[in-house]
């Protein structure tokens, strides 16, 4: 399907927009590239304005189609309205060219590509509406893990940059009445030790080169309290921490 538009009007519209996380182009590509998923029609509503064309993130921003909210619990309870559990995951639609280091001018390659699935922080991202479907614009730094396929599993999950995926050993303790309470459910400090199960490729230096990671799969590590971000995989608790927050390995 082709669209007719006035290029002058479109230029004025884009100049008036204050959104800096993405740009729009008037045509939709006929082929699908590694950085963009093809859409037949795009109508993005931005600050009350409707923009027709392809939505292209800039810098290190990523356009993600948000996964549908959970409408039913594992126990079969139907959730409605505001009770639906909003997921902080989705499918990458397109990515920006990457962040440029302000001093060296090196461009940092993006760690994900179109078609991959990502999990990001609860409060990260700026939502926009495209063709009536919710999307969000996040930074590459907001990504906790990425995964392939329809389901997040330990086999399909991977971490990016200098991130480390850690399996937390949750120990149970008994109350005076004999009730078992998981450690993560108490007021005690959250666990800050665990076993490394996935390791990212490394942190980017100022020249864009990868720096070697200091931990390997199978290591046990101690990291800073509250430094990790929790991710549930296969009904088990994991934490994603950055290499800079790892204090020791053993």
mmCIF file of C-alpha atoms in Angstrom:
data_model
loop_
_atom_site.group_PDB
_atom_site.id
_atom_site.type_symbol
_atom_site.label_atom_id
_atom_site.label_comp_id
_atom_site.label_asym_id
_atom_site.label_seq_id
_atom_site.Cartn_x
_atom_site.Cartn_y
_atom_site.Cartn_z
ATOM 1 C CA UNK A 1 0.000 0.000 0.000
ATOM 2 C CA UNK A 2 1.403 3.433 -0.936
ATOM 3 C CA UNK A 3 0.738 6.743 0.782
ATOM 4 C CA UNK A 4 0.591 10.197 -0.787
ATOM 5 C CA UNK A 5 1.759 13.018 1.416
ATOM 6 C CA UNK A 6 2.975 16.565 1.297
ATOM 7 C CA UNK A 7 6.695 16.534 2.131
ATOM 8 C CA UNK A 8 6.582 20.157 3.314
ATOM 9 C CA UNK A 9 3.745 19.441 5.722
ATOM 10 C CA UNK A 10 5.508 16.359 7.046
ATOM 11 C CA UNK A 11 8.728 18.313 7.613
ATOM 12 C CA UNK A 12 6.820 20.974 9.554
ATOM 13 C CA UNK A 13 5.140 18.303 11.642
ATOM 14 C CA UNK A 14 8.435 16.669 12.550
ATOM 15 C CA UNK A 15 10.029 20.010 13.404
ATOM 16 C CA UNK A 16 7.162 20.803 15.758
ATOM 17 C CA UNK A 17 7.503 17.518 17.600
ATOM 18 C CA UNK A 18 9.627 17.596 20.755
ATOM 19 C CA UNK A 19 10.173 13.852 20.863
ATOM 20 C CA UNK A 20 13.880 13.034 20.455
ATOM 21 C CA UNK A 21 13.827 9.271 20.947
ATOM 22 C CA UNK A 22 12.876 8.477 17.369
ATOM 23 C CA UNK A 23 12.405 9.839 13.875
ATOM 24 C CA UNK A 24 9.894 9.030 11.154
ATOM 25 C CA UNK A 25 10.413 8.302 7.483
ATOM 26 C CA UNK A 26 7.600 8.548 4.909
ATOM 27 C CA UNK A 27 8.044 5.177 3.244
ATOM 28 C CA UNK A 28 7.797 1.638 4.547
ATOM 29 C CA UNK A 29 10.597 -0.697 3.467
ATOM 30 C CA UNK A 30 9.557 -3.609 1.274
ATOM 31 C CA UNK A 31 12.104 -5.893 2.902
ATOM 32 C CA UNK A 32 12.836 -6.653 6.530
ATOM 33 C CA UNK A 33 16.287 -5.757 7.790
ATOM 34 C CA UNK A 34 18.054 -6.887 10.938
ATOM 35 C CA UNK A 35 17.317 -3.557 12.614
ATOM 36 C CA UNK A 36 13.682 -3.042 11.589
ATOM 37 C CA UNK A 37 10.580 -5.224 11.402
ATOM 38 C CA UNK A 38 8.412 -4.347 8.408
ATOM 39 C CA UNK A 39 4.953 -2.861 8.999
ATOM 40 C CA UNK A 40 2.393 -2.421 6.202
ATOM 41 C CA UNK A 41 0.828 0.666 7.782
ATOM 42 C CA UNK A 42 2.092 2.771 10.652
ATOM 43 C CA UNK A 43 0.127 5.479 12.400
ATOM 44 C CA UNK A 44 2.001 6.618 15.465
ATOM 45 C CA UNK A 45 0.294 8.981 17.867
ATOM 46 C CA UNK A 46 2.896 11.259 19.438
ATOM 47 C CA UNK A 47 1.864 14.066 21.791
ATOM 48 C CA UNK A 48 -1.610 13.986 20.277
ATOM 49 C CA UNK A 49 -0.293 14.097 16.699
ATOM 50 C CA UNK A 50 -0.762 11.309 14.158
ATOM 51 C CA UNK A 51 2.344 10.649 12.064
ATOM 52 C CA UNK A 52 2.218 8.278 9.107
ATOM 53 C CA UNK A 53 5.405 6.490 8.149
ATOM 54 C CA UNK A 54 8.058 4.277 9.652
ATOM 55 C CA UNK A 55 9.004 4.981 13.264
ATOM 56 C CA UNK A 56 12.790 4.826 13.563
ATOM 57 C CA UNK A 57 14.520 5.147 16.957
ATOM 58 C CA UNK A 58 17.591 7.346 17.174
ATOM 59 C CA UNK A 59 20.757 7.101 19.270
ATOM 60 C CA UNK A 60 20.619 4.031 21.551
ATOM 61 C CA UNK A 61 16.834 3.833 21.716
ATOM 62 C CA UNK A 62 14.878 0.686 20.895
ATOM 63 C CA UNK A 63 11.263 0.445 19.740
ATOM 64 C CA UNK A 64 9.554 -2.494 21.438
ATOM 65 C CA UNK A 65 6.072 -3.906 20.883
ATOM 66 C CA UNK A 66 4.820 -4.563 24.406
ATOM 67 C CA UNK A 67 3.642 -8.091 25.189
ATOM 68 C CA UNK A 68 -0.034 -8.490 26.013
ATOM 69 C CA UNK A 69 -0.969 -8.082 29.660
ATOM 70 C CA UNK A 70 -1.577 -11.246 31.675
ATOM 71 C CA UNK A 71 -5.342 -11.776 31.851
ATOM 72 C CA UNK A 72 -5.378 -14.999 33.855
ATOM 73 C CA UNK A 73 -3.313 -16.199 36.793
ATOM 74 C CA UNK A 74 -1.677 -19.629 36.915
ATOM 75 C CA UNK A 75 -4.500 -20.692 39.240
ATOM 76 C CA UNK A 76 -7.086 -19.872 36.588
ATOM 77 C CA UNK A 77 -8.358 -16.599 38.079
ATOM 78 C CA UNK A 78 -9.550 -14.211 35.369
ATOM 79 C CA UNK A 79 -8.187 -10.686 35.704
ATOM 80 C CA UNK A 80 -10.050 -7.692 34.322
ATOM 81 C CA UNK A 81 -9.358 -4.007 33.832
ATOM 82 C CA UNK A 82 -6.642 -2.555 36.065
ATOM 83 C CA UNK A 83 -6.142 -5.954 37.713
ATOM 84 C CA UNK A 84 -4.410 -7.262 34.572
ATOM 85 C CA UNK A 85 -0.703 -7.776 35.111
ATOM 86 C CA UNK A 86 1.273 -5.545 32.771
ATOM 87 C CA UNK A 87 4.344 -7.257 31.363
ATOM 88 C CA UNK A 88 7.651 -5.446 31.036
ATOM 89 C CA UNK A 89 8.723 -7.448 28.032
ATOM 90 C CA UNK A 90 8.134 -7.368 24.325
ATOM 91 C CA UNK A 91 9.476 -7.837 20.820
ATOM 92 C CA UNK A 92 12.052 -5.517 19.299
ATOM 93 C CA UNK A 93 10.604 -3.747 16.245
ATOM 94 C CA UNK A 94 13.549 -1.523 15.375
ATOM 95 C CA UNK A 95 16.739 -0.135 16.906
ATOM 96 C CA UNK A 96 18.705 3.075 16.646
ATOM 97 C CA UNK A 97 22.237 3.259 15.222
ATOM 98 C CA UNK A 98 23.824 3.213 18.669
ATOM 99 C CA UNK A 99 25.215 5.664 21.207
ATOM 100 C CA UNK A 100 28.203 7.795 20.255
ATOM 101 C CA UNK A 101 30.896 8.334 22.885
ATOM 102 C CA UNK A 102 31.133 12.111 23.467
ATOM 103 C CA UNK A 103 34.938 12.154 23.644
ATOM 104 C CA UNK A 104 36.204 9.489 21.245
ATOM 105 C CA UNK A 105 33.348 9.555 18.745
ATOM 106 C CA UNK A 106 33.158 5.753 18.809
ATOM 107 C CA UNK A 107 29.698 4.375 18.053
ATOM 108 C CA UNK A 108 28.594 1.606 20.409
ATOM 109 C CA UNK A 109 26.850 -1.178 18.500
ATOM 110 C CA UNK A 110 23.345 -2.075 19.631
ATOM 111 C CA UNK A 111 23.119 -5.346 21.614
ATOM 112 C CA UNK A 112 19.780 -6.463 20.133
ATOM 113 C CA UNK A 113 18.160 -6.603 16.715
ATOM 114 C CA UNK A 114 14.635 -6.668 15.312
ATOM 115 C CA UNK A 115 12.690 -9.829 16.143
ATOM 116 C CA UNK A 116 14.399 -10.553 19.464
ATOM 117 C CA UNK A 117 12.453 -10.430 22.719
ATOM 118 C CA UNK A 118 13.569 -8.336 25.680
ATOM 119 C CA UNK A 119 12.744 -7.890 29.350
ATOM 120 C CA UNK A 120 13.242 -4.392 30.740
ATOM 121 C CA UNK A 121 12.794 -2.519 34.021
ATOM 122 C CA UNK A 122 9.325 -1.862 35.416
ATOM 123 C CA UNK A 123 9.643 1.916 35.252
ATOM 124 C CA UNK A 124 11.666 2.130 32.034
ATOM 125 C CA UNK A 125 10.455 3.287 28.655
ATOM 126 C CA UNK A 126 8.147 5.865 27.070
ATOM 127 C CA UNK A 127 4.951 4.399 25.673
ATOM 128 C CA UNK A 128 3.576 5.335 22.243
ATOM 129 C CA UNK A 129 0.640 4.001 20.241
ATOM 130 C CA UNK A 130 1.214 2.526 16.786
ATOM 131 C CA UNK A 131 -1.765 1.196 14.813
ATOM 132 C CA UNK A 132 -3.692 0.904 18.071
ATOM 133 C CA UNK A 133 -0.994 -1.310 19.621
ATOM 134 C CA UNK A 134 1.086 -0.306 22.626
ATOM 135 C CA UNK A 135 4.799 0.122 22.067
ATOM 136 C CA UNK A 136 7.557 1.554 24.204
ATOM 137 C CA UNK A 137 10.876 3.250 23.555
ATOM 138 C CA UNK A 138 13.646 2.053 25.849
ATOM 139 C CA UNK A 139 17.415 2.544 25.949
ATOM 140 C CA UNK A 140 19.786 -0.357 25.442
ATOM 141 C CA UNK A 141 20.855 0.145 29.076
ATOM 142 C CA UNK A 142 17.274 -0.611 30.193
ATOM 143 C CA UNK A 143 17.430 -4.194 28.912
ATOM 144 C CA UNK A 144 17.733 -6.798 31.666
ATOM 145 C CA UNK A 145 17.800 -9.899 29.444
ATOM 146 C CA UNK A 146 16.959 -10.854 25.889
ATOM 147 C CA UNK A 147 15.534 -14.145 24.667
ATOM 148 C CA UNK A 148 14.507 -15.982 21.519
ATOM 149 C CA UNK A 149 11.263 -17.825 20.928
ATOM 150 C CA UNK A 150 7.903 -17.252 22.563
ATOM 151 C CA UNK A 151 8.857 -18.140 26.133
ATOM 152 C CA UNK A 152 11.525 -16.940 28.525
ATOM 153 C CA UNK A 153 13.518 -20.000 29.588
ATOM 154 C CA UNK A 154 17.046 -20.605 30.812
ATOM 155 C CA UNK A 155 17.938 -22.077 27.432
ATOM 156 C CA UNK A 156 16.546 -19.142 25.431
ATOM 157 C CA UNK A 157 17.718 -16.291 27.682
ATOM 158 C CA UNK A 158 20.900 -14.290 27.274
ATOM 159 C CA UNK A 159 22.414 -11.174 28.851
ATOM 160 C CA UNK A 160 23.997 -8.175 27.147
ATOM 161 C CA UNK A 161 27.128 -6.087 27.584
ATOM 162 C CA UNK A 162 28.646 -6.471 31.080
ATOM 163 C CA UNK A 163 25.553 -8.050 32.622
ATOM 164 C CA UNK A 164 25.671 -11.264 34.644
ATOM 165 C CA UNK A 165 22.679 -13.541 35.269
ATOM 166 C CA UNK A 166 22.841 -14.988 38.776
ATOM 167 C CA UNK A 167 20.801 -17.817 40.260
ATOM 168 C CA UNK A 168 19.852 -16.825 43.785
ATOM 169 C CA UNK A 169 19.789 -19.476 46.466
ATOM 170 C CA UNK A 170 16.608 -18.761 48.392
ATOM 171 C CA UNK A 171 16.669 -20.453 51.770
ATOM 172 C CA UNK A 172 13.555 -21.023 53.829
ATOM 173 C CA UNK A 173 13.281 -20.493 57.561
ATOM 174 C CA UNK A 174 10.579 -21.620 59.978
ATOM 175 C CA UNK A 175 8.572 -19.358 62.295
ATOM 176 C CA UNK A 176 7.835 -20.308 65.903
ATOM 177 C CA UNK A 177 4.560 -21.749 64.661
ATOM 178 C CA UNK A 178 6.378 -23.927 62.144
ATOM 179 C CA UNK A 179 5.407 -21.949 59.031
ATOM 180 C CA UNK A 180 8.079 -21.890 56.332
ATOM 181 C CA UNK A 181 8.840 -18.407 54.978
ATOM 182 C CA UNK A 182 11.089 -17.791 52.000
ATOM 183 C CA UNK A 183 13.986 -15.462 52.768
ATOM 184 C CA UNK A 184 12.950 -13.100 49.967
ATOM 185 C CA UNK A 185 9.567 -12.675 51.704
ATOM 186 C CA UNK A 186 11.062 -11.400 54.955
ATOM 187 C CA UNK A 187 12.326 -7.962 55.908
ATOM 188 C CA UNK A 188 15.914 -9.173 55.917
ATOM 189 C CA UNK A 189 18.444 -7.942 53.375
ATOM 190 C CA UNK A 190 17.935 -9.562 50.003
ATOM 191 C CA UNK A 191 20.442 -12.249 49.028
ATOM 192 C CA UNK A 192 23.536 -10.821 47.372
ATOM 193 C CA UNK A 193 25.328 -14.054 46.540
ATOM 194 C CA UNK A 194 24.620 -16.665 43.924
ATOM 195 C CA UNK A 195 25.789 -18.810 41.065
ATOM 196 C CA UNK A 196 26.605 -17.304 37.667
ATOM 197 C CA UNK A 197 24.545 -18.953 34.914
ATOM 198 C CA UNK A 198 24.988 -16.474 32.026
ATOM 199 C CA UNK A 199 27.696 -13.914 31.253
ATOM 200 C CA UNK A 200 27.506 -11.012 28.797
ATOM 201 C CA UNK A 201 30.153 -10.426 26.115
ATOM 202 C CA UNK A 202 31.742 -7.561 28.058
ATOM 203 C CA UNK A 203 31.645 -3.861 28.787
ATOM 204 C CA UNK A 204 32.425 -1.422 25.978
ATOM 205 C CA UNK A 205 35.572 0.693 26.360
ATOM 206 C CA UNK A 206 35.706 4.328 25.227
ATOM 207 C CA UNK A 207 36.961 3.216 21.816
ATOM 208 C CA UNK A 208 34.055 0.790 21.380
ATOM 209 C CA UNK A 209 36.116 -2.351 22.002
ATOM 210 C CA UNK A 210 34.820 -5.065 24.359
ATOM 211 C CA UNK A 211 36.563 -5.488 27.705
ATOM 212 C CA UNK A 212 36.952 -9.021 29.015
ATOM 213 C CA UNK A 213 34.603 -10.192 31.765
ATOM 214 C CA UNK A 214 36.155 -11.238 35.064
ATOM 215 C CA UNK A 215 33.653 -13.981 35.908
ATOM 216 C CA UNK A 216 32.586 -17.160 34.131
ATOM 217 C CA UNK A 217 29.577 -19.457 34.130
ATOM 218 C CA UNK A 218 29.654 -21.628 37.241
ATOM 219 C CA UNK A 219 31.399 -19.061 39.466
ATOM 220 C CA UNK A 220 29.791 -18.025 42.732
ATOM 221 C CA UNK A 221 29.818 -14.284 43.292
ATOM 222 C CA UNK A 222 29.137 -11.690 45.966
ATOM 223 C CA UNK A 223 27.597 -8.450 44.683
ATOM 224 C CA UNK A 224 26.464 -5.175 46.206
ATOM 225 C CA UNK A 225 23.258 -5.211 48.230
ATOM 226 C CA UNK A 226 20.215 -4.164 46.163
ATOM 227 C CA UNK A 227 22.382 -3.875 43.018
ATOM 228 C CA UNK A 228 20.552 -6.599 41.112
ATOM 229 C CA UNK A 229 17.279 -6.596 39.172
ATOM 230 C CA UNK A 230 15.082 -9.632 39.706
ATOM 231 C CA UNK A 231 13.919 -11.776 36.789
ATOM 232 C CA UNK A 232 11.789 -14.918 37.089
ATOM 233 C CA UNK A 233 12.778 -17.700 34.708
ATOM 234 C CA UNK A 234 11.186 -21.166 34.751
ATOM 235 C CA UNK A 235 9.509 -20.294 38.094
ATOM 236 C CA UNK A 236 12.907 -19.661 39.702
ATOM 237 C CA UNK A 237 14.348 -16.414 40.971
ATOM 238 C CA UNK A 238 17.338 -14.904 39.195
ATOM 239 C CA UNK A 239 19.077 -11.559 39.427
ATOM 240 C CA UNK A 240 20.791 -9.501 36.739
ATOM 241 C CA UNK A 241 23.813 -7.545 37.989
ATOM 242 C CA UNK A 242 26.432 -5.442 36.236
ATOM 243 C CA UNK A 243 30.072 -6.445 36.413
ATOM 244 C CA UNK A 244 30.922 -3.172 38.198
ATOM 245 C CA UNK A 245 28.695 -4.286 41.089
ATOM 246 C CA UNK A 246 30.380 -7.679 41.535
ATOM 247 C CA UNK A 247 32.580 -7.537 44.637
ATOM 248 C CA UNK A 248 34.188 -10.980 44.635
ATOM 249 C CA UNK A 249 34.032 -14.453 43.119
ATOM 250 C CA UNK A 250 34.703 -17.812 44.726
#
